mmCIF file of C-alpha atoms in Angstrom:
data_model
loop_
_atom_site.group_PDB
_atom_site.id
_atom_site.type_symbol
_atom_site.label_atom_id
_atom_site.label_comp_id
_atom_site.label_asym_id
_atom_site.label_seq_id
_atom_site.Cartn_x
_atom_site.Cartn_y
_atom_site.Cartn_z
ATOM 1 C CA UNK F 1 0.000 0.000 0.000
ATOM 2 C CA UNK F 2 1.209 3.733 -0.352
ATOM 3 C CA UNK F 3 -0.437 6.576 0.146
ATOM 4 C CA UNK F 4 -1.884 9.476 -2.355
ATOM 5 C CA UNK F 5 -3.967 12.205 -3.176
ATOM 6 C CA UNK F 6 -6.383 10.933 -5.060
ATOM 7 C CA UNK F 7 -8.725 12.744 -7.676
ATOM 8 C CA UNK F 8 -12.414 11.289 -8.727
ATOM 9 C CA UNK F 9 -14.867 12.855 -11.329
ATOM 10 C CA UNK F 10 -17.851 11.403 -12.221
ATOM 11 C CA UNK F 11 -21.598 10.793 -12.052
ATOM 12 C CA UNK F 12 -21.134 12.088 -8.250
ATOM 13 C CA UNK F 13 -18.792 15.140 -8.856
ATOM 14 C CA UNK F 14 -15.487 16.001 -7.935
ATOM 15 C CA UNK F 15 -13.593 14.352 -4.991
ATOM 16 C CA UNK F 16 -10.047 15.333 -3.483
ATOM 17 C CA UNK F 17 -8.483 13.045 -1.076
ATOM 18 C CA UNK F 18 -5.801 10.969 0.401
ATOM 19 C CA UNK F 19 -5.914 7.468 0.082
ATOM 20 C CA UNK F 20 -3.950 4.514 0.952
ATOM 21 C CA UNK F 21 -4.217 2.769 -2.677
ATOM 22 C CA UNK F 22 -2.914 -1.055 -3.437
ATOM 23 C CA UNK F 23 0.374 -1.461 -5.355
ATOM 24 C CA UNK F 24 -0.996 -2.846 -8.138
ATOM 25 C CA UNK F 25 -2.724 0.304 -8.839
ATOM 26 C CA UNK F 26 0.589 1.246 -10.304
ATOM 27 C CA UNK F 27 1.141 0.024 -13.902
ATOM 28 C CA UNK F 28 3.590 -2.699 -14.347
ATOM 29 C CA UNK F 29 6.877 -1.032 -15.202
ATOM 30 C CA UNK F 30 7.151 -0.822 -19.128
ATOM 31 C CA UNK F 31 10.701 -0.401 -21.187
ATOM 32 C CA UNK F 32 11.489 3.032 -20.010
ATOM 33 C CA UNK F 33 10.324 3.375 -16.961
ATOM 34 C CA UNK F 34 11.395 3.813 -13.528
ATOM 35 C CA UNK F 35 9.612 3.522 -9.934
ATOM 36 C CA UNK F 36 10.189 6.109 -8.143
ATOM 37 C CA UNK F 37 10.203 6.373 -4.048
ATOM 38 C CA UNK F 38 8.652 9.905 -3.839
ATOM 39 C CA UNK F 39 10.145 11.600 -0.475
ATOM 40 C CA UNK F 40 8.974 15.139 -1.047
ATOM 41 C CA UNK F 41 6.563 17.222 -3.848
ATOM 42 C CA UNK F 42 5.717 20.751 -4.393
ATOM 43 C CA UNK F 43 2.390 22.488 -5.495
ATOM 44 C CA UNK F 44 2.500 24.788 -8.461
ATOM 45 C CA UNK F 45 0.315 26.354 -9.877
ATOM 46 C CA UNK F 46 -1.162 23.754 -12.347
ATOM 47 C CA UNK F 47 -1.182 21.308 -9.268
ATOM 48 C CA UNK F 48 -3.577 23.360 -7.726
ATOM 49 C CA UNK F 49 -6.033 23.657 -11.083
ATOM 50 C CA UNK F 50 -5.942 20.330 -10.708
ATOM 51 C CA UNK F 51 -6.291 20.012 -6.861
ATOM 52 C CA UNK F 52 -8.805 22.359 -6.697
ATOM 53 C CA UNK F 53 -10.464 21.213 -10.033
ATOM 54 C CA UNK F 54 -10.846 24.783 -11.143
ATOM 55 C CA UNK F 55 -8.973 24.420 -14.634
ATOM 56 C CA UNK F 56 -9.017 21.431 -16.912
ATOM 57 C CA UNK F 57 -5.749 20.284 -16.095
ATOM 58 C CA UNK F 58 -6.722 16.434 -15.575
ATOM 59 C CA UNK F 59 -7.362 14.641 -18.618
ATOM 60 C CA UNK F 60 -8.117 11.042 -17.548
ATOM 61 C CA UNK F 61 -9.676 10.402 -14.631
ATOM 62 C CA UNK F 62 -8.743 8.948 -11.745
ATOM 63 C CA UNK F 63 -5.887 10.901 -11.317
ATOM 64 C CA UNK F 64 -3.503 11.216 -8.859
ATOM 65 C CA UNK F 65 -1.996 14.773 -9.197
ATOM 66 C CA UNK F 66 1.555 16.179 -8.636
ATOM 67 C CA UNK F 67 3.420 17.456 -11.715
ATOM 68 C CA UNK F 68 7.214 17.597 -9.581
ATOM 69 C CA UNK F 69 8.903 15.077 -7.159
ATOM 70 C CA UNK F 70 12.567 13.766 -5.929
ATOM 71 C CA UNK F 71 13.393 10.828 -4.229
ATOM 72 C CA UNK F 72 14.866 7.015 -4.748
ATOM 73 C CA UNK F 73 14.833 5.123 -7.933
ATOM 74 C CA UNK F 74 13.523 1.888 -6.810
ATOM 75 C CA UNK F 75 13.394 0.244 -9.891
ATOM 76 C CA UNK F 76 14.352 0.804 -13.452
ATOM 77 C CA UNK F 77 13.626 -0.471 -17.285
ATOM 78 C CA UNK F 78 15.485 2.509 -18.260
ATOM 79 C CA UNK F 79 19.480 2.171 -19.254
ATOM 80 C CA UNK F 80 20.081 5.753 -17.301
ATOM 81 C CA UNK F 81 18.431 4.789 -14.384
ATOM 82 C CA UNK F 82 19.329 2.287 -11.306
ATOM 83 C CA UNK F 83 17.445 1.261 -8.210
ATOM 84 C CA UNK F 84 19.531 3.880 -5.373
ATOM 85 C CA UNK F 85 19.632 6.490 -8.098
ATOM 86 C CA UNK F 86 18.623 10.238 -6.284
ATOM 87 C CA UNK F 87 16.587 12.453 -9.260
ATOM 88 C CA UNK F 88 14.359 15.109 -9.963
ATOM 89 C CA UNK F 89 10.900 14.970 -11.774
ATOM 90 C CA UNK F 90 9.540 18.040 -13.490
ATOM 91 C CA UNK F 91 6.524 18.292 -16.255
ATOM 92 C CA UNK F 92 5.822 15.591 -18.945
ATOM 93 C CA UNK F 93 2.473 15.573 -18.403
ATOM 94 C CA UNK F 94 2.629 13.905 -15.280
ATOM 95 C CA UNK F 95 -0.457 14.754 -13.123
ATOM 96 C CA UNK F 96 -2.048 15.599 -16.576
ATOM 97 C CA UNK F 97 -2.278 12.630 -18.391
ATOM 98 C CA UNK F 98 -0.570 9.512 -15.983
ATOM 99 C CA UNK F 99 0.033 9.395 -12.762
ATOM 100 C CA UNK F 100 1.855 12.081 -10.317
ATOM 101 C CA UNK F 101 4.043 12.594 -7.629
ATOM 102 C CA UNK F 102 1.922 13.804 -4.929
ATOM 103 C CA UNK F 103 2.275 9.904 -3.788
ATOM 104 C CA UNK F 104 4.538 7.731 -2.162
ATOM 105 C CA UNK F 105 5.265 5.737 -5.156
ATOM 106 C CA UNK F 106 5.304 7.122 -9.086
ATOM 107 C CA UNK F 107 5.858 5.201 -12.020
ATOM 108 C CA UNK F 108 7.700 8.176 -14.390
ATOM 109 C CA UNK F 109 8.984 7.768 -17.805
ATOM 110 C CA UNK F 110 12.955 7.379 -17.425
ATOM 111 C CA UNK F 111 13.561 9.880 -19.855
ATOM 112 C CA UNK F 112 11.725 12.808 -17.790
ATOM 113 C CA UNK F 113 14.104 12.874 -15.210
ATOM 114 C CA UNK F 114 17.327 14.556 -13.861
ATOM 115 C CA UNK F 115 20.173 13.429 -11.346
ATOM 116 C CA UNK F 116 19.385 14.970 -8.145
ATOM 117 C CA UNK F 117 21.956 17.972 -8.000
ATOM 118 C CA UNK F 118 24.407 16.957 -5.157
ATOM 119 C CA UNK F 119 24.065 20.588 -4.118
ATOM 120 C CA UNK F 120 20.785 20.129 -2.776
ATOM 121 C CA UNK F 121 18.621 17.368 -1.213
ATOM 122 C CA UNK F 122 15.404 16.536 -2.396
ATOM 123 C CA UNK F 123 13.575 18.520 0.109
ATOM 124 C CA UNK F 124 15.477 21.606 -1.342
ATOM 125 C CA UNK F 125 14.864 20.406 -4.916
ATOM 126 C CA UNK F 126 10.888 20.576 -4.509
ATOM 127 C CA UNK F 127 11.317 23.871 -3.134
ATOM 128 C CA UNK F 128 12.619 24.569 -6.167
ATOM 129 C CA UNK F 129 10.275 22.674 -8.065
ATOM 130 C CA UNK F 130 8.970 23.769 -11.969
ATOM 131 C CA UNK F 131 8.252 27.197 -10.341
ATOM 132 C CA UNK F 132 11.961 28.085 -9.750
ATOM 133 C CA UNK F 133 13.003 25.525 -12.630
ATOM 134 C CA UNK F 134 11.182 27.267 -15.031
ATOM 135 C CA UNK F 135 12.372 30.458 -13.300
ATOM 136 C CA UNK F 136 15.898 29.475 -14.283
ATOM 137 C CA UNK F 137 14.380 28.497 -17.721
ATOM 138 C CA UNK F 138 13.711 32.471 -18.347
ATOM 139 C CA UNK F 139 16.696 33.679 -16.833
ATOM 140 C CA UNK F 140 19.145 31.472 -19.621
ATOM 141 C CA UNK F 141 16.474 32.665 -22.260
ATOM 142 C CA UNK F 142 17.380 36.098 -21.561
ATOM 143 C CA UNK F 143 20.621 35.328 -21.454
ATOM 144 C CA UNK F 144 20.708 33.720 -24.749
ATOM 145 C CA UNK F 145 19.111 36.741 -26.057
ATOM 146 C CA UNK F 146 22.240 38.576 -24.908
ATOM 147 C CA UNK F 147 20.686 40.986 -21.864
ATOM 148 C CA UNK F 148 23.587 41.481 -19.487
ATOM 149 C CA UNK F 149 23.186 43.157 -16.165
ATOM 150 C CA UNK F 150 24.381 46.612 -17.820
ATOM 151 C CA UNK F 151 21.669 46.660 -19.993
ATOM 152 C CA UNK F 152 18.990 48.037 -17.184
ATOM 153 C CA UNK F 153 16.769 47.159 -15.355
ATOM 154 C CA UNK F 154 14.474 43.902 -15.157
ATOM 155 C CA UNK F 155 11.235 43.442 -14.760
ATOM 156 C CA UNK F 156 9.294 40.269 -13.124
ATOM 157 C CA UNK F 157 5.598 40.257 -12.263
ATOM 158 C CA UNK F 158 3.642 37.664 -10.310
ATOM 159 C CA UNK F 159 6.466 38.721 -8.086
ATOM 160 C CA UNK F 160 5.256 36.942 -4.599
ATOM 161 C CA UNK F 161 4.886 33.456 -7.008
ATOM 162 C CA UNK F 162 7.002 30.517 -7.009
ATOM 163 C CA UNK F 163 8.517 31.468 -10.745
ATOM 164 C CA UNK F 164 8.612 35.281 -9.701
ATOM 165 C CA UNK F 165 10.315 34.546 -6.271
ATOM 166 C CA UNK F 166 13.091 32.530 -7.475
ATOM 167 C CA UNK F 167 13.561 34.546 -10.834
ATOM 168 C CA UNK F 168 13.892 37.713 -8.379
ATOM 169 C CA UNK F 169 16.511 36.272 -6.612
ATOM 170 C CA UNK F 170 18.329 34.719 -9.110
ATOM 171 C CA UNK F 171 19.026 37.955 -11.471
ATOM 172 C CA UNK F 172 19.870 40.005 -7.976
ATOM 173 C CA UNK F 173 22.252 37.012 -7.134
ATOM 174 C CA UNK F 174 23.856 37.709 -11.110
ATOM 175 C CA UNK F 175 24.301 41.682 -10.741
ATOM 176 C CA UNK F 176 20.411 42.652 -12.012
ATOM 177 C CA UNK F 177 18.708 45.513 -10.935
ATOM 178 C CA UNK F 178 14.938 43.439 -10.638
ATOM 179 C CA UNK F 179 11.817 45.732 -10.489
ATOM 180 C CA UNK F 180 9.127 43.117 -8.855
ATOM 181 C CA UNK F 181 5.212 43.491 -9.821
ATOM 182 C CA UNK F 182 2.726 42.814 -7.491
ATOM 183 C CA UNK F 183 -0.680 43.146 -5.615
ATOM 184 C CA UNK F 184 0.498 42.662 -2.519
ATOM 185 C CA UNK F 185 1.768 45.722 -1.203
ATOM 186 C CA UNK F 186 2.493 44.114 2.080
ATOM 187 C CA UNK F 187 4.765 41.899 0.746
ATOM 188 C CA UNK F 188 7.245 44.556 -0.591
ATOM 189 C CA UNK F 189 10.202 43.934 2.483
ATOM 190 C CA UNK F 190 9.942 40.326 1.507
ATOM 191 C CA UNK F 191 10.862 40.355 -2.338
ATOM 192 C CA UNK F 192 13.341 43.366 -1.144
ATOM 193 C CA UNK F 193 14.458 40.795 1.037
ATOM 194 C CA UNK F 194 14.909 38.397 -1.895
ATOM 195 C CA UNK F 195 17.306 41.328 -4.587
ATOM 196 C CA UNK F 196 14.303 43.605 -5.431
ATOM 197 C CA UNK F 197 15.397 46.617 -6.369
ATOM 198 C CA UNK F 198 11.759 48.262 -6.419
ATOM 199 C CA UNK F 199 8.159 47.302 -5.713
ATOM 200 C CA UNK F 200 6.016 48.700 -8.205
ATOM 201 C CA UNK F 201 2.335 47.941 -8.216
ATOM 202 C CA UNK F 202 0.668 45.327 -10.584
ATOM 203 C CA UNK F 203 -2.292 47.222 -11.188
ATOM 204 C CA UNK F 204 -1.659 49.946 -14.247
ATOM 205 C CA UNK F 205 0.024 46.631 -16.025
ATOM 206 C CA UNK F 206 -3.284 44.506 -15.835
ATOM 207 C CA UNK F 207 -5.349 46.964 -17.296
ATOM 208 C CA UNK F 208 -5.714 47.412 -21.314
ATOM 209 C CA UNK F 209 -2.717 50.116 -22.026
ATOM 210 C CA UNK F 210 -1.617 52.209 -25.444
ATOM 211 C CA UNK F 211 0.211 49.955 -28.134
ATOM 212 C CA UNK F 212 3.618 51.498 -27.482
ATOM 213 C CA UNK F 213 4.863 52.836 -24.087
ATOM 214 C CA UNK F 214 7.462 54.894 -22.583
ATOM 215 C CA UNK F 215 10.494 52.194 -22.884
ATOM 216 C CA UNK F 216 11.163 51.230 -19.005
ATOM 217 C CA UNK F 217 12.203 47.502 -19.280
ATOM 218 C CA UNK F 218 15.874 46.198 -20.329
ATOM 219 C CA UNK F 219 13.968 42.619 -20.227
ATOM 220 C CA UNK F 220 11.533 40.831 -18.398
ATOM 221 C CA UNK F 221 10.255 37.569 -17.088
ATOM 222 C CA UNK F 222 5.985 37.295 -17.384
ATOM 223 C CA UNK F 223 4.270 34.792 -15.457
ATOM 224 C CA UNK F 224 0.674 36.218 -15.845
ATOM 225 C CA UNK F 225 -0.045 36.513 -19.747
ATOM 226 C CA UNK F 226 -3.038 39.113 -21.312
ATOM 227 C CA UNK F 227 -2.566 42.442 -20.305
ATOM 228 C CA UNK F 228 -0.334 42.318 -18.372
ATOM 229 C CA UNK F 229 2.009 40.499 -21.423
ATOM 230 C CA UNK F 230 0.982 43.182 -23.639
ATOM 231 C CA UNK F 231 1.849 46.137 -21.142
ATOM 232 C CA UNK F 232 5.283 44.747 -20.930
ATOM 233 C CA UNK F 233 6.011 44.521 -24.232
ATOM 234 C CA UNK F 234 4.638 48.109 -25.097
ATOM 235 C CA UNK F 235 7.040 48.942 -22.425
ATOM 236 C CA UNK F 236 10.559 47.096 -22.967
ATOM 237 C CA UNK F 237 13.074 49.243 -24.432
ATOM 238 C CA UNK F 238 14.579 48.676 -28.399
ATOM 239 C CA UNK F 239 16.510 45.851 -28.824
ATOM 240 C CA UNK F 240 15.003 43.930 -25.302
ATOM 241 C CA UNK F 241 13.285 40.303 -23.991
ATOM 242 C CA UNK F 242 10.620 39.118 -22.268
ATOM 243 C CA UNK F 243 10.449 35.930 -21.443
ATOM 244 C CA UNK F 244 6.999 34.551 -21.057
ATOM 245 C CA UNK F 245 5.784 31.361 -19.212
ATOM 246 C CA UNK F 246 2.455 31.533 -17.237
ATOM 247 C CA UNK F 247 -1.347 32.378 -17.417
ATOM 248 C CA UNK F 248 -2.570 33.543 -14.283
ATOM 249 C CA UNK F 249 -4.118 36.871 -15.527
ATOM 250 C CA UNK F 250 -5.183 35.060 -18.875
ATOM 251 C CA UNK F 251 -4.645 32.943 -21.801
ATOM 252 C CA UNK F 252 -5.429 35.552 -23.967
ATOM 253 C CA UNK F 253 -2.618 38.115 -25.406
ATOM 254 C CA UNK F 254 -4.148 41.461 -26.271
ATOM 255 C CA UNK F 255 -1.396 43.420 -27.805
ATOM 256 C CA UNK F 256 -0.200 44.403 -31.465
ATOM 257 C CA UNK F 257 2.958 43.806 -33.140
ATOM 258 C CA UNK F 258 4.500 47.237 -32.824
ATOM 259 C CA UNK F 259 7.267 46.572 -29.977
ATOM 260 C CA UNK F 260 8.289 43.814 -32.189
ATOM 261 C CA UNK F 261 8.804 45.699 -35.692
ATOM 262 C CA UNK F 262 9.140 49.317 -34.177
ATOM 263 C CA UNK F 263 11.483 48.314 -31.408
ATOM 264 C CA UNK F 264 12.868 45.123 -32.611
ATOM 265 C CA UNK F 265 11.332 43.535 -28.729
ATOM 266 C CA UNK F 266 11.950 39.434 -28.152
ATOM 267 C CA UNK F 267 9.189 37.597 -27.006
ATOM 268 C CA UNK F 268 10.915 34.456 -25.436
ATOM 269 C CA UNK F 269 8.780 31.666 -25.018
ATOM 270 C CA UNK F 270 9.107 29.498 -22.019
ATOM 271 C CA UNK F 271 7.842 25.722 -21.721
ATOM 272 C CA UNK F 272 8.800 24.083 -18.650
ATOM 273 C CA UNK F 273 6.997 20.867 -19.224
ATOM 274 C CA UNK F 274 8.369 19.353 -22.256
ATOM 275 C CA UNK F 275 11.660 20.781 -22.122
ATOM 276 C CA UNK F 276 14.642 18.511 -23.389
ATOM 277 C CA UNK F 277 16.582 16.867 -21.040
ATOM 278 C CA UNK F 278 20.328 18.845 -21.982
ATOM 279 C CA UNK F 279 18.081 22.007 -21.286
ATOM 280 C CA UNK F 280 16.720 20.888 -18.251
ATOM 281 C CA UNK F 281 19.802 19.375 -16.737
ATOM 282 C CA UNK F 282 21.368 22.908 -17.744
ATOM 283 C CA UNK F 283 18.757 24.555 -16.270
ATOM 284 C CA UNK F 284 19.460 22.605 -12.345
ATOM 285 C CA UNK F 285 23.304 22.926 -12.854
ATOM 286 C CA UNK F 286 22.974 26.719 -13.108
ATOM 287 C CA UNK F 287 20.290 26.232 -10.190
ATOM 288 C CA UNK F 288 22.557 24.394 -8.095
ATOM 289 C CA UNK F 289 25.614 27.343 -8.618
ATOM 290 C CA UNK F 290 23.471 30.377 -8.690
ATOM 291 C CA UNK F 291 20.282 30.216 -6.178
ATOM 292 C CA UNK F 292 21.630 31.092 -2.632
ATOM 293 C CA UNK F 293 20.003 28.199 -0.370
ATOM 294 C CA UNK F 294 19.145 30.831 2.782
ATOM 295 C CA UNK F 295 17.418 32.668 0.015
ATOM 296 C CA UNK F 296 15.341 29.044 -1.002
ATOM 297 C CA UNK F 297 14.553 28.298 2.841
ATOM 298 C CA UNK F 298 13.283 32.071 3.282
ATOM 299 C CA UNK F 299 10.673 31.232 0.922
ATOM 300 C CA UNK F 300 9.735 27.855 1.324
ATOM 301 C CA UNK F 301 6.656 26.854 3.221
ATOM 302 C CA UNK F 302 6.732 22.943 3.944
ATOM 303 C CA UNK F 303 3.655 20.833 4.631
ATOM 304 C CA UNK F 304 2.597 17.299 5.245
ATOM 305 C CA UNK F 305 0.375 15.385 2.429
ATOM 306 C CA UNK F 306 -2.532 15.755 4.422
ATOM 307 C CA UNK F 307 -2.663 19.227 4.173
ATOM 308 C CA UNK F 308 -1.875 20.205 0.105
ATOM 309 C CA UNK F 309 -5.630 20.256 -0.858
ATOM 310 C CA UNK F 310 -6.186 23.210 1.254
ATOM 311 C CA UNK F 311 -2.836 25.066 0.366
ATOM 312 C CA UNK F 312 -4.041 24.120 -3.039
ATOM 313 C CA UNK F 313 -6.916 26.563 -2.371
ATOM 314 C CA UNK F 314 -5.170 29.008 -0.799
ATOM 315 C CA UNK F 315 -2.486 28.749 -3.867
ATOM 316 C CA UNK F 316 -5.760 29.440 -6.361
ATOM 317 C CA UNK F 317 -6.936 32.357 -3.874
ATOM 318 C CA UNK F 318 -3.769 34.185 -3.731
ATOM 319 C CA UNK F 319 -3.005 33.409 -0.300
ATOM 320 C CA UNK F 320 0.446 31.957 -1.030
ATOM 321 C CA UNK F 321 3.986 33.694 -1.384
ATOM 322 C CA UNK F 322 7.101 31.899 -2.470
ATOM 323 C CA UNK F 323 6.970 27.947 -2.933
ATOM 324 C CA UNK F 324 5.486 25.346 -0.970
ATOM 325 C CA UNK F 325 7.048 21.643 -0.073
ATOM 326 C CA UNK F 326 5.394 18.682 0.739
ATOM 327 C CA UNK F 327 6.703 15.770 2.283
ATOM 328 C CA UNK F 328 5.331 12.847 1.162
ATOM 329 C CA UNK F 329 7.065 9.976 3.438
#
């Protein structure tokens, strides 16, 4: 037996839970695939669509959720992978489409995952999790765009988020001067705390604004999308990125393409889940040198399983800075 949150939706609604399910619940492992001993998880934002069913994040039901965990390999059909092996899940669908992490056993595909940094242990992995991995995702897009400290300053909104947290204090930690966006006024000492620069308000950036701007932004990293996306863009000086990877104002992108042909603007897409693994192992190497671990802990929240359907809620309600752990075992 091992224990999970477990997701229902039928004839009688939605259920959230945790369960003690059998082991053969678990598919037999295929060529591929490893079993992974889950020791802790995270909840990002997609976990808590799906936790909370309040996006259509789940597409076959049961489910159990959990896009991100580390642990033990305790089995392997995959020639990378041997039982004692310490890795890192992110993405692939997982919690989606087969089976998460927010268990004490996972059956992953071999090729999804990444040795364990031995910088960090897996508790301080999953405080990481796809937030601040996909935060380190936008940081090498800007860099392969060529935006150097020098160029000015940065801009990140969704600034109390997982992705905004760790983004803020990984370009403070590599010289940036980081303007943080948010709604949460009272919040300002903590991303200050983390490199901010400034604390501007979120507001006049979620609100439909003029084509082109007054050019403010070197480059930025957007985690909210629609207006806010489009603000950003009218805003970021000739020649600079943004790096986009989230939603949470809006799928939609309201904007024209005059920062892109007037000002010669980069709009850097960033995918997190589907990522290839040389990317994604760069991506925790420069995680494991650059992100100052007192920083990590000063924004990490940890909880036990029992608990991560609530902090789901609270996630979806805005109730949650920074990035939040749960330990599975």
């Amino acid at each position: 037996m091992f224990s999970a949150i477990y997701l229902q939706k039928d004839e009688a609604g939605f259920r959230a839970g945790v369960e003690p399910l059998a082991d053969d619940r678990l598919p037999a492992l295929a060529e591929g695939e490893v079993l992974l001993g889950v020791e802790y998880s995270t909840l990002n934002y997609k976990d808590a669509l799906a936790l909370t069913n309040r996006g259509p994040v789940v597409r076959t039901w049961p489910m159990v959720p959990g896009i991100d965990g580390a642990g033990t390999v305790l089995d392997s059909r995959h020639p990378a992978w041997r039982a004692g092996d310490r890795v890192v899940h992110n993405g692939w669908g997982v919690g989606e489409a087969r089976w998460g992490c927010l268990a004490q056993r996972a059956v992953l595909a071999g090729d999804g995952l990444v040795r364990l940094p031995a910088a960090f242990s897996s508790r301080q992995a999953m405080a990481i999790g796809t937030a601040g991995y996909t935060a380190m995702l936008c940081v090498l897009a800007l860099e392969r765009h060529g935006v150097a400290p020098s160029a000015g300053d940065v801009l990140v909104t969704g600034a109390t988020g997982g992705v905004g947290s760790v983004a803020i204090a990984l370009l403070a930690r590599l010289g940036f001067k980081v303007v943080a966006s948010t709604g949460k006024a009272a919040e300002a000492d903590y991303l200050r705390r983390l490199g901010a620069a400034e604390v501007i308000d979120r507001a006049p950036l979620g609100t439909p604004g003029k084509p082109l701007q007054k050019e403010r932004w070197a480059a930025a990293i957007d985690t909210l999308g629609s207006h806010t996306l489009a603000n950003v863009c009218a805003q970021t000086r000739y020649g600079g990125v943004v790096a986009a990877c989230g939603l949470a104002q809006g799928m939609d992108f309201p904007a024209t393409v005059a920062p892109f042909i007037l000002r010669g603007v980069t709009l850097a897409g960033v995918d997190s889940v589907m990522a290839p693994t040389p990317l994604r192992e760069a991506a925790w190497q420069r995680l494991a040198r650059d992100l100052d671990p007192a920083l990590l802990e000063s924004m990490t929240e940890e909880i036990p399983l029992s608990a991560a359907i609530a902090r789901a809620a609270d996630l979806m309600d805005g109730k949650v800075r920074g990035r939040i752990v749960v330990h599975i075992a």
